[in-house]
Short mmCIF file of C-alpha atoms in Angstrom, two decimals:
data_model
loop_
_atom_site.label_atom_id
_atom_site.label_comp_id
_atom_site.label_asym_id
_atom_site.label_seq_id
_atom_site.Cartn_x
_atom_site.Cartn_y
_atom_site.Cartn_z
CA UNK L 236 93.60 5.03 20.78
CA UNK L 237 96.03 5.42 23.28
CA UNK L 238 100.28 5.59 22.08
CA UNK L 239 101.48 2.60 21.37
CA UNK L 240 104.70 1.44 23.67
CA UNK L 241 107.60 -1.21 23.06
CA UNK L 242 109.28 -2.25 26.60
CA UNK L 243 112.40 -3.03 26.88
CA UNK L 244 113.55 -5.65 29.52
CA UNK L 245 116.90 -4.75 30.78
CA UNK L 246 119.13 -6.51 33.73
CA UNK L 247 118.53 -5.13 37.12
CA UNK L 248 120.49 -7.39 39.59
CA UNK L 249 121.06 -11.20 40.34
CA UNK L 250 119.94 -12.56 43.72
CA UNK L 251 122.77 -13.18 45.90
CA UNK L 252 124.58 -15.71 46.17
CA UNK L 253 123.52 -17.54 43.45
CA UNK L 254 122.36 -20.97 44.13
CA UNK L 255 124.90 -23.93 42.61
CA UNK L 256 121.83 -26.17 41.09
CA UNK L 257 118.96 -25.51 39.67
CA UNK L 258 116.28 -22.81 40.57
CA UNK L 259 112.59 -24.38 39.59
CA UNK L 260 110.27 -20.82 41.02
CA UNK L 261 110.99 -17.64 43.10
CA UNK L 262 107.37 -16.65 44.26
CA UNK L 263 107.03 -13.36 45.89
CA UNK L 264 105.58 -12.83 48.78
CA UNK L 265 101.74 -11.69 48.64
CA UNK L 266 101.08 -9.83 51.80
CA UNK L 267 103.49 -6.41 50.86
CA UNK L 268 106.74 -7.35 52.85
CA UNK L 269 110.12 -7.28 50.42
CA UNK L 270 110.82 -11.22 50.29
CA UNK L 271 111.05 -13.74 47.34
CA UNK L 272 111.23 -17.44 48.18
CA UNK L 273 112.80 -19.69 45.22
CA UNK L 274 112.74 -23.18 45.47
CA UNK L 275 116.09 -25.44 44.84
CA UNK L 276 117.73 -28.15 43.12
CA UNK L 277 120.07 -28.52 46.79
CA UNK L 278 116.37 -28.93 48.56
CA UNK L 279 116.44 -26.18 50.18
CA UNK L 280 114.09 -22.84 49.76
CA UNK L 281 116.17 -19.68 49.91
CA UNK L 282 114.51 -16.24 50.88
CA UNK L 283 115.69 -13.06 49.35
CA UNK L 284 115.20 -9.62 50.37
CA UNK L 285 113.70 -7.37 47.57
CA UNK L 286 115.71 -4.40 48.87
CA UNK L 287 119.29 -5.26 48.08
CA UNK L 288 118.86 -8.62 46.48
CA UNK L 289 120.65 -10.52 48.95
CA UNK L 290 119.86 -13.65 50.96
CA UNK L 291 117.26 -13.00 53.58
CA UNK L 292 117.11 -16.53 55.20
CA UNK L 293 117.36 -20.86 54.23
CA UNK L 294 114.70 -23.12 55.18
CA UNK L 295 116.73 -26.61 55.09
CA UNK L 296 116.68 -29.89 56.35
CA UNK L 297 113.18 -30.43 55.70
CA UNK L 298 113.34 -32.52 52.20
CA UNK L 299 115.44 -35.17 51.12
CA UNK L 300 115.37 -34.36 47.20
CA UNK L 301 115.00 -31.14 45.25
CA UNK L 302 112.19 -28.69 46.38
CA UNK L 303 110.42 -28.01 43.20
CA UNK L 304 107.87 -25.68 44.31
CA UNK L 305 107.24 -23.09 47.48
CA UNK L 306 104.15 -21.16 48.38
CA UNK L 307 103.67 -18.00 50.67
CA UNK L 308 100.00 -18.20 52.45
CA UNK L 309 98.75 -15.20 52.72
CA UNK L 310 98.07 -13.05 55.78
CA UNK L 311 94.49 -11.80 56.37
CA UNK L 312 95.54 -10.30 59.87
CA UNK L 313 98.72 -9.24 60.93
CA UNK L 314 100.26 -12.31 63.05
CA UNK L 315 103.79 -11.43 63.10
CA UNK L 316 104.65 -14.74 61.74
CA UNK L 317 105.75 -15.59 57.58
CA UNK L 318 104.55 -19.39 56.55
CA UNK L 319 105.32 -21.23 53.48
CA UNK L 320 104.13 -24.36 52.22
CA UNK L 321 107.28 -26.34 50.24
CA UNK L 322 106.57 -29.22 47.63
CA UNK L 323 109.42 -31.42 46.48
CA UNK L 324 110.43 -34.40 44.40
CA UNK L 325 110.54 -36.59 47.80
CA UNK L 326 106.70 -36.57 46.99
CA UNK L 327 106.29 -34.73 50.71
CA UNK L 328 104.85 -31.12 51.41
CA UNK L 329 106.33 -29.10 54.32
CA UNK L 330 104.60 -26.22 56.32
CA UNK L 331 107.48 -23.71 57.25
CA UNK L 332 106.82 -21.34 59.73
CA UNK L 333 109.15 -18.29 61.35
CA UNK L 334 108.59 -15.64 64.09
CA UNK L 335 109.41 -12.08 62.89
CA UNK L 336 109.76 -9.18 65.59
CA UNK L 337 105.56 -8.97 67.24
CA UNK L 338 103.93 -5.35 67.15
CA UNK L 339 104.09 -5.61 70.95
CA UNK L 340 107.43 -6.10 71.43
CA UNK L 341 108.38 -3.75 68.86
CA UNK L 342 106.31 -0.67 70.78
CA UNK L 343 107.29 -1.55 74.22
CA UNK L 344 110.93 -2.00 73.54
CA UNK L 345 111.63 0.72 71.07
CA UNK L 346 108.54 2.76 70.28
CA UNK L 347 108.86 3.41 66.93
CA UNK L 348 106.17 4.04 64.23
CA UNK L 349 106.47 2.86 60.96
CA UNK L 350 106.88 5.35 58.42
CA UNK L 351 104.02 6.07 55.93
CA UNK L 352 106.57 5.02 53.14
CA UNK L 353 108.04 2.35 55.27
CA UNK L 354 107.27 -0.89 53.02
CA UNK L 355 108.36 -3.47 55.71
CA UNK L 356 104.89 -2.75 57.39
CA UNK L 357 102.24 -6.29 56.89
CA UNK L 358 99.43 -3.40 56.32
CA UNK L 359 98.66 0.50 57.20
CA UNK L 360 96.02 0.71 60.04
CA UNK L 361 94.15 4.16 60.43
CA UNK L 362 93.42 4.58 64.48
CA UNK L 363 90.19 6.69 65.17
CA UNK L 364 91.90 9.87 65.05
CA UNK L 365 93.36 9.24 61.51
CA UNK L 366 96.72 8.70 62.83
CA UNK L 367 98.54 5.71 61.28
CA UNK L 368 98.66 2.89 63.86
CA UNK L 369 102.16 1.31 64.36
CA UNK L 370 102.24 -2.67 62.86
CA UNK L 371 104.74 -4.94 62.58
CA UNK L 372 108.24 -4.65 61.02
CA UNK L 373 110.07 -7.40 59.13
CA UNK L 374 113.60 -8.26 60.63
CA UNK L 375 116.65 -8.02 57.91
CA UNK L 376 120.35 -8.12 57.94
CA UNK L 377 121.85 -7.68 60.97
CA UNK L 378 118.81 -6.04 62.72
CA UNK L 379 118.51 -8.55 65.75
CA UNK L 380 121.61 -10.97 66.41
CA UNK L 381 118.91 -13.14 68.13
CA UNK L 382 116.80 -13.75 64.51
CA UNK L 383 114.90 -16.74 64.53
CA UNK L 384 115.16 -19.17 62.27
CA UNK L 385 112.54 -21.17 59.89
CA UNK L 386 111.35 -23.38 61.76
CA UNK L 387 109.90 -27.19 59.98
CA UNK L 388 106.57 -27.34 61.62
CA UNK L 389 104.91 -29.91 59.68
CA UNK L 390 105.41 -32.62 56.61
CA UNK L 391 102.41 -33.68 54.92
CA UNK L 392 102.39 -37.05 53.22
CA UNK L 393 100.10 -38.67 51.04
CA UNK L 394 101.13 -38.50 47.09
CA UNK L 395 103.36 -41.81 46.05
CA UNK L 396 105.58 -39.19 43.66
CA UNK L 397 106.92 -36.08 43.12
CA UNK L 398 105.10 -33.20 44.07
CA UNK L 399 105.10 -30.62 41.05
CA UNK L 400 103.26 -27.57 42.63
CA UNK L 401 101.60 -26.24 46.02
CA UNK L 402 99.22 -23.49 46.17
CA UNK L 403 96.84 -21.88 49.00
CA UNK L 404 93.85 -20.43 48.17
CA UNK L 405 93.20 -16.74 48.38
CA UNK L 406 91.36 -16.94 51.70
CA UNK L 407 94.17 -19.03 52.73
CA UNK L 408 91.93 -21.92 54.27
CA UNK L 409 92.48 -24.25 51.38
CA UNK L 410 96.16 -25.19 50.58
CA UNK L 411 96.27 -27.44 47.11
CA UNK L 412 99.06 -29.87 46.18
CA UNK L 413 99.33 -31.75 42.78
CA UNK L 414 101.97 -34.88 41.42
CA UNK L 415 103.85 -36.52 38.90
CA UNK L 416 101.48 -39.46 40.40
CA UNK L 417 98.41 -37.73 38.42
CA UNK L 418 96.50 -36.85 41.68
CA UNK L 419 95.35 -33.49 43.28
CA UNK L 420 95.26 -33.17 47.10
CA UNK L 421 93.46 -30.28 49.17
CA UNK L 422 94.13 -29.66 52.55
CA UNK L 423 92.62 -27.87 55.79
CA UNK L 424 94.45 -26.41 58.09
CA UNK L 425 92.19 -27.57 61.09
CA UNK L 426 94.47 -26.68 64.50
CA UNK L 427 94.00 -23.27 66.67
CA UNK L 428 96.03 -20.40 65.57
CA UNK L 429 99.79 -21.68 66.76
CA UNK L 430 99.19 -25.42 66.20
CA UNK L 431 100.01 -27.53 63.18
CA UNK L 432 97.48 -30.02 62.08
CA UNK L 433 95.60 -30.56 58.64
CA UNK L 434 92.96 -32.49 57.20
CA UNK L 435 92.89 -34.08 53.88
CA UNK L 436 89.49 -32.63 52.28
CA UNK L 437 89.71 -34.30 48.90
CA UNK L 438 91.99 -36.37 46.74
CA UNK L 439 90.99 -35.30 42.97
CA UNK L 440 92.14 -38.13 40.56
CA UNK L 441 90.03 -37.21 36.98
CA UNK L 442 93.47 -36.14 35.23
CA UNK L 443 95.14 -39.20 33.26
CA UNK L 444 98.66 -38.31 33.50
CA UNK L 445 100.98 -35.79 35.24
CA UNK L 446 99.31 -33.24 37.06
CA UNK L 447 101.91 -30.34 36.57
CA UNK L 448 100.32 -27.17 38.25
CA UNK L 449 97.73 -25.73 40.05
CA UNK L 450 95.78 -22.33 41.13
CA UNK L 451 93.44 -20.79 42.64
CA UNK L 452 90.52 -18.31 41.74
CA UNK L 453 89.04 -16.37 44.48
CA UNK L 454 85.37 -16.76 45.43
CA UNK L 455 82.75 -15.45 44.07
CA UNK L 456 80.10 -16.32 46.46
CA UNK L 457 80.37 -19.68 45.51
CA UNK L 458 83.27 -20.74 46.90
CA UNK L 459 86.97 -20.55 45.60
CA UNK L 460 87.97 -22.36 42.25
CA UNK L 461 90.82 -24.79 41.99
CA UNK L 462 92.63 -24.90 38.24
CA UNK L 463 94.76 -27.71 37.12
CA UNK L 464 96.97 -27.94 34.24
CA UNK L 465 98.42 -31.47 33.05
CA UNK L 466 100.69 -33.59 30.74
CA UNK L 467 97.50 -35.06 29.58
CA UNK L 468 97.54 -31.64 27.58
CA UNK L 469 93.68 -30.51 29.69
CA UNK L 470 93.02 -28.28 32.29
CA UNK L 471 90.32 -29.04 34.99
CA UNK L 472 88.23 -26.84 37.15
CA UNK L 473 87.28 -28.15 41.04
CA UNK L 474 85.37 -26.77 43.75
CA UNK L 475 83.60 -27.87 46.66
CA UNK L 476 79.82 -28.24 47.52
CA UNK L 477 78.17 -27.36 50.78
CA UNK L 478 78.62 -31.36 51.84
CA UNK L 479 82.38 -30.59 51.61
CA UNK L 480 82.27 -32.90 48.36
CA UNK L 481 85.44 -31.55 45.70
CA UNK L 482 84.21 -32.86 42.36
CA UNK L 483 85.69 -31.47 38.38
CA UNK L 484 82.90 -29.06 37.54
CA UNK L 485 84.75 -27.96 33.82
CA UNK L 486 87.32 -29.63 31.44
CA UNK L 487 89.11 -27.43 28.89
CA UNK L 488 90.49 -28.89 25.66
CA UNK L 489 92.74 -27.14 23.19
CA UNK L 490 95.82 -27.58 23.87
CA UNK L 491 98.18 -30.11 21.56
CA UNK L 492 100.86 -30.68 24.20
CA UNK L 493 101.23 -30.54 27.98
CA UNK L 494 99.61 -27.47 29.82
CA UNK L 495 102.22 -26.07 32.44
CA UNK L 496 101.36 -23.19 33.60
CA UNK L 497 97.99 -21.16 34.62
CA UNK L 498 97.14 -17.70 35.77
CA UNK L 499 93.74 -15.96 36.22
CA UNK L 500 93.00 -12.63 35.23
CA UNK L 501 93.77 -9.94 37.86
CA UNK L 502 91.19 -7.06 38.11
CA UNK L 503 93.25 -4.20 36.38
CA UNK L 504 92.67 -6.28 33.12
CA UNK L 505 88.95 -6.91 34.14
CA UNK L 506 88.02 -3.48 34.65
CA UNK L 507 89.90 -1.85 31.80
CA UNK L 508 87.61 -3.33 29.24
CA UNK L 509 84.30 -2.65 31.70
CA UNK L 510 83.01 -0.06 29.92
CA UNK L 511 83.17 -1.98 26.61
CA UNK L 512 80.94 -4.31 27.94
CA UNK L 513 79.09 -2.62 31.24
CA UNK L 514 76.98 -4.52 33.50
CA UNK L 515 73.48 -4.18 33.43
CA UNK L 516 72.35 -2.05 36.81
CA UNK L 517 70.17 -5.31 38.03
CA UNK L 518 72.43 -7.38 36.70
CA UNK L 519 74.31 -8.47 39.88
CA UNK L 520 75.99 -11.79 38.62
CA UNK L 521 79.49 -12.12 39.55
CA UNK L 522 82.23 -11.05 37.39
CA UNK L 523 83.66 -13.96 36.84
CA UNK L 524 88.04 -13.76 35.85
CA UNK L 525 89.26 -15.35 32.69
CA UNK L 526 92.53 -17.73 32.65
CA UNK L 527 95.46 -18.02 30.80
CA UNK L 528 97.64 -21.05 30.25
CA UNK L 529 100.87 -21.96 28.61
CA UNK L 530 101.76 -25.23 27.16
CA UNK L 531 104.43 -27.33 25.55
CA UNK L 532 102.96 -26.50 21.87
CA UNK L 533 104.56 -22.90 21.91
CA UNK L 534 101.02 -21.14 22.76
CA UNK L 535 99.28 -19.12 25.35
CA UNK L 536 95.60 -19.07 25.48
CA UNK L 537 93.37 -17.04 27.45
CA UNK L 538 89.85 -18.47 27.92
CA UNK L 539 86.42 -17.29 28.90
CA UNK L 540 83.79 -18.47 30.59
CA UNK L 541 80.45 -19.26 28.33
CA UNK L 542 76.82 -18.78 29.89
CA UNK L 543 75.40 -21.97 30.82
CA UNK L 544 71.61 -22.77 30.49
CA UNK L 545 69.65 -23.26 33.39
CA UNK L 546 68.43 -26.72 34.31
CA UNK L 547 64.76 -27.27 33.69
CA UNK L 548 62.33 -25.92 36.11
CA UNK L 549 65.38 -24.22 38.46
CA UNK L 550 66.31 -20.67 38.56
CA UNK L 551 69.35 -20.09 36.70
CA UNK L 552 72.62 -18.67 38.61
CA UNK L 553 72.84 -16.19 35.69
CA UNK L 554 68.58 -14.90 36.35
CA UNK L 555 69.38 -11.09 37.60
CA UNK L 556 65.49 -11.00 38.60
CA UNK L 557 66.36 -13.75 41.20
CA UNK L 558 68.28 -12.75 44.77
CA UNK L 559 71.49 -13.74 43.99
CA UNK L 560 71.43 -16.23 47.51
CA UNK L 561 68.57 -17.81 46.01
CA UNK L 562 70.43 -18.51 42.71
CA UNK L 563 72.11 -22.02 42.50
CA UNK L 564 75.34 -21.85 40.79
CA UNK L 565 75.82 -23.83 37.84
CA UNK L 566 77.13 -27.58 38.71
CA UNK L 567 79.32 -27.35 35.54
CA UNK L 568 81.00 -24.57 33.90
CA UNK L 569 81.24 -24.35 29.85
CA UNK L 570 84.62 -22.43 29.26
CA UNK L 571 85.90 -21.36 25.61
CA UNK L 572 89.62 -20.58 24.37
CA UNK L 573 88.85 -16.76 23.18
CA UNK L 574 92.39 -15.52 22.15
CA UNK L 575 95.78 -17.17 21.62
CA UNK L 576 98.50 -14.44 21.99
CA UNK L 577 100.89 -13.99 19.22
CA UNK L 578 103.41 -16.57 18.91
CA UNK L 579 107.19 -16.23 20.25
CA UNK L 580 108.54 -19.00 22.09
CA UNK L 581 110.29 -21.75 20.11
CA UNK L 582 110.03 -24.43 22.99
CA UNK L 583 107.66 -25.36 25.89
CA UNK L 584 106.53 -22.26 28.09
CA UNK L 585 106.95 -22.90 31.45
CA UNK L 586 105.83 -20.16 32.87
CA UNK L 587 102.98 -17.59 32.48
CA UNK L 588 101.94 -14.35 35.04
CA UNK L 589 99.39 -11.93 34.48
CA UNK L 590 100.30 -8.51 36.59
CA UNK L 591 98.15 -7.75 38.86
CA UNK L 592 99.45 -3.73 38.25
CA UNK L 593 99.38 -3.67 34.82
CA UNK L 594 97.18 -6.19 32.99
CA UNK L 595 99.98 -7.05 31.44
CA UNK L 596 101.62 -11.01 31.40
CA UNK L 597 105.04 -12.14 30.91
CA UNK L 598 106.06 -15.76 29.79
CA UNK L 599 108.96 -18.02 29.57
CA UNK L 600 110.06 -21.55 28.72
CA UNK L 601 112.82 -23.76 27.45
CA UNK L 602 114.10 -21.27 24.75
CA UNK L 603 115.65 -18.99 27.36
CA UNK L 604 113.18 -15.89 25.74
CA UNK L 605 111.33 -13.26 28.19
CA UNK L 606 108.08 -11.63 26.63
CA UNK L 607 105.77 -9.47 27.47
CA UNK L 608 102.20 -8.65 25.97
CA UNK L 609 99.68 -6.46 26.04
CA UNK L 610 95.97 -6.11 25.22
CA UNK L 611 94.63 -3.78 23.46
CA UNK L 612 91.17 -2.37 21.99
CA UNK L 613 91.24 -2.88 18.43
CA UNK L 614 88.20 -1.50 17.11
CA UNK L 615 84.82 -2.55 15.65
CA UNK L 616 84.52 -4.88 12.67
CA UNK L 617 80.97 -3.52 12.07
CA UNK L 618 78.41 -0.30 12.82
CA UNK L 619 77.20 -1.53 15.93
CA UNK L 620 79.13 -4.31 16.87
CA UNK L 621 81.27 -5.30 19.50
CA UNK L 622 84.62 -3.83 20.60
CA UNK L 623 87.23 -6.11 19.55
CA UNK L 624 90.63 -7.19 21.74
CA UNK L 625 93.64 -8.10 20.13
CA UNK L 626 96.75 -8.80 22.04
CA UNK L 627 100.34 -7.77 20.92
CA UNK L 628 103.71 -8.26 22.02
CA UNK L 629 105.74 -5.10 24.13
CA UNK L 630 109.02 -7.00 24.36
CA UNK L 631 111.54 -9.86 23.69
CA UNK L 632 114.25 -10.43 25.28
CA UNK L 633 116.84 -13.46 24.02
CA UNK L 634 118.57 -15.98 26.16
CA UNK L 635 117.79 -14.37 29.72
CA UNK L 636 119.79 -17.08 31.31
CA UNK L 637 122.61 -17.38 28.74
CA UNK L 638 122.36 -21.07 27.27
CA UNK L 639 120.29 -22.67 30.07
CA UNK L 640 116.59 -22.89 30.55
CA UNK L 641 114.31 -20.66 32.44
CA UNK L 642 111.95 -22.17 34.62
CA UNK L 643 109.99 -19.88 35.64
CA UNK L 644 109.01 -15.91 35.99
CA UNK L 645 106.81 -13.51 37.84
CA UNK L 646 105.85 -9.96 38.07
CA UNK L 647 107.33 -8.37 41.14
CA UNK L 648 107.21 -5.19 43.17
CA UNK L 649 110.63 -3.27 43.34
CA UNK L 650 111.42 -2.38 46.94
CA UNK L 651 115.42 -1.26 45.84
CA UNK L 652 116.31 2.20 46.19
CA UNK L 653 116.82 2.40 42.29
CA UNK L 654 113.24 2.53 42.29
CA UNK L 655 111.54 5.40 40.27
CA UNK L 656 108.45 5.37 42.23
CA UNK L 657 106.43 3.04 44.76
CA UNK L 658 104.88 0.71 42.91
CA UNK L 659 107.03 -0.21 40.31
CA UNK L 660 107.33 -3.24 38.63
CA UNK L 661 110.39 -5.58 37.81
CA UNK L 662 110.60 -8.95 36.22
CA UNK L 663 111.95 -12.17 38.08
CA UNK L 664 113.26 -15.21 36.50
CA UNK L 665 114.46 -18.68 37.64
CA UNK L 666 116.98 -20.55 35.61
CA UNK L 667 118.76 -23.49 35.29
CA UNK L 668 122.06 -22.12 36.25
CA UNK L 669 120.90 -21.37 39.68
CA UNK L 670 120.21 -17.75 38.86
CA UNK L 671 117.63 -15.95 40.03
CA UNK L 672 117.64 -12.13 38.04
CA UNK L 673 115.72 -9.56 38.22
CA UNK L 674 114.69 -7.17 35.51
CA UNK L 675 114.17 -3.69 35.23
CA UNK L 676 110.88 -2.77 32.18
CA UNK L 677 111.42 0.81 30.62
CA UNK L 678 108.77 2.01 28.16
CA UNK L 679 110.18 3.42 24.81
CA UNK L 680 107.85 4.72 21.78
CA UNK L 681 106.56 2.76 19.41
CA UNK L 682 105.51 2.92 15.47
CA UNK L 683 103.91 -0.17 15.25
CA UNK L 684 103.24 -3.54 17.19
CA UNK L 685 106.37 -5.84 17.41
CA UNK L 686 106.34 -8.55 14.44
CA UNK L 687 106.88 -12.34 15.34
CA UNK L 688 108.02 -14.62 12.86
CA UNK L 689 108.01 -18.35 12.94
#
């Protein structure tokens, strides 16, 4: 078995300046460029640069009560243009969109490449003769006196209250929206590339009280997964069928209080344990991610998928001899709470992200505490038998925020210059003194796991 580490969570920097009401979620930005958006109390959205931890950029003027929830949609090509998708409490969405300096203007003006290590660059491309192709650069600071602003492109209407979360789907064709009004909207963004219109695909109303958050799990080759979490203490799975029908294909029950926050299991954690449990070499079924959730009765729970039977007389979706095209996918999926991680929070958890770097998740809630676990192999119970998991804590830390509640925290890539190498990880959390901090993780030895009492 590998050393055991503690971590210790140490401050790193507050975002600048500091917002004077309450900061619900900063949510980094998914396509490599060195911006955090947090949503507002003041309903507005402020954009931070991940470099010196100062204010990038304000979209305003777009809500008329707090913005409780912001979401980046992520770039498959390189359009020279950031959009976010904003949720508030005036039970509207907003589609943000702003121009940053084009790839074409960039070359023919100044002609300059991006650097290998130059992490303002959307992506690397490799030209034909292995050189590395020149892409666009973000604008920051004082770079162009002529920056554009965010511009308010859209407002989507259709929930009668506040709108808790927004989230786009990995592809980034679906965008998701859930309310205090217990519904779940999905939208289509159906204009040409530079036009703003969307289509309601489905309003999802099986949840019997506050529908508090939702997110995505990428496709499989049967289409991408919505996840809900609710006050009604359940979480529901949705997808689509070929008709462009949205229907609830699983309900998961466990938790005694309400279920705010969801994450699904990144691939580092998947393929750490893969040769515990190898796939078959004609066994082509999807992999499929497990999710996590935290909830108002102090736990986290991670839960796993469960093989479903076949229907009579069909091929089942799980039937390696069958082409996996010719397999139906189950209509309903069984799902099972498999581990509950040990206990540390005193208060509801608001927040839960697994890291897509290091397997490892990070949680907060209304007791102000930080933590961050780890799982681990722990060994067979039997000659023979399977590989067991347990799952440990690395680190606490105590009142992050001073007195006030956190709202929420994510796993972040460090683009300061205190950086120790590319890559590296910090810690971001959103409190209700306006604060959004960053912290720094350094590794120290440990004798033994970290004991939690009650």
């Amino acid at each position: 078995m590998a050393s055991q580490t503690h971590v210790r969570i140490l401050p790193l920097a507050d975002f600048k300046p500091i917002s004077a009401s309450r900061a619900w979620v900063s949510i980094p930005n998914p396509n490599g460029l060195p911006l955090i958006a947090t949503a507002t109390s003041d309903k507005t959205v402020r954009v931070y640069s991940l470099k010196n931890f100062t204010l990038h950029s304000t979209l305003e003027g777009g809500h008329a009560r707090s913005v409780r929830s912001v979401a980046w949609k992520p770039a498959m090509k390189n359009t020279g243009t950031l959009c976010l998708a904003t949720g508030s409490f005036d039970a509207t969405m907003g589609i943000w969109r702003r121009s940053e300096e084009s790839f074409a203007a960039r070359e023919e003006e100044k002609q300059i490449h991006t650097a290998p290590e130059d992490d303002d660059a959307f992506e690397v491309e490799i030209t034909s003769d292995g050189a590395q192709k020149p892409v666009a650069r973000l604008i920051q600071g004082d770079e162009s006196e002529n920056e554009e602003d965010w511009e308010f492109a859209i407002v989507l209407e259709g929930h009668d209250s506040e709108v808790k979360t927004v989230a786009y789907s990995p592809s980034g064709q679906w965008l998701a929206s859930c309310s205090r009004d217990k519904s779940i909207w999905v939208w289509e963004e159906i204009g040409e590339e530079g036009e703003d219109e969307f289509e309601t695909v489905a309003v999802l109303q099986e949840h019997s009280a506050d529908v508090k958050f939702v997110c995505w799990r990428k496709d499989d080759g049967n289409g991408e997964v919505l996840a809900s979490a609710s006050y009604d203490d359940t979480i529901r799975f949705w997808r689509g069928d070929d008709e462009g029908e949205w229907s609830c294909i699983a309900v998961l029950e466990g938790h005694a209080g309400t279920v705010w926050s969801l994450d699904w299991e990144p691939e580092v954690s998947q393929k750490k344990f893969e040769s515990e449990s190898p796939q078959q070499p004609d066994d082509y079924s999807p992999r499929i991610p497990r999710l996590i959730s935290a909830s108002a009765d102090c736990t986290i729970r991670v839960w796993t998928q469960a093989p479903t039977p076949p229907p009579p007389n069909k091929p089942s979706y799980f039937n390696t001899g069958i082409p996996s095209t010719m397999r139906p996918p189950p209509s309903n999926e069984v799902w099972e709470c498999t581990a509950t991680l040990p206990k540390v929070h005193t208060l509801p958890i608001y927040a839960v992200n697994w890291s897509t770097k290091s397997g490892h998740v990070v949680s907060t809630g209304g007791d102000g505490k930080i933590a961050i676990y780890e799982e681990r192999t722990k060994g067979r119970t039997s000659v023979g038998g399977a590989i067991e998991r347990e799952w440990v804590v690395l680190g606490v830390l105590e009142g992050g925020h001073g007195p006030y509640e956190i709202n929420h925290v994510a796993w972040c890539q460090r683009f300061d210059a205190g950086r120790k190498e590319t890559g590296e990880e910090m810690v971001i959390s959103s409190g209700d003194d306006g604060v959004v901090r960053a912290w720094a993780l350094e590794d120290i030895p440990a004798v033994k796991p970290v004991e939690i009492t009650s």
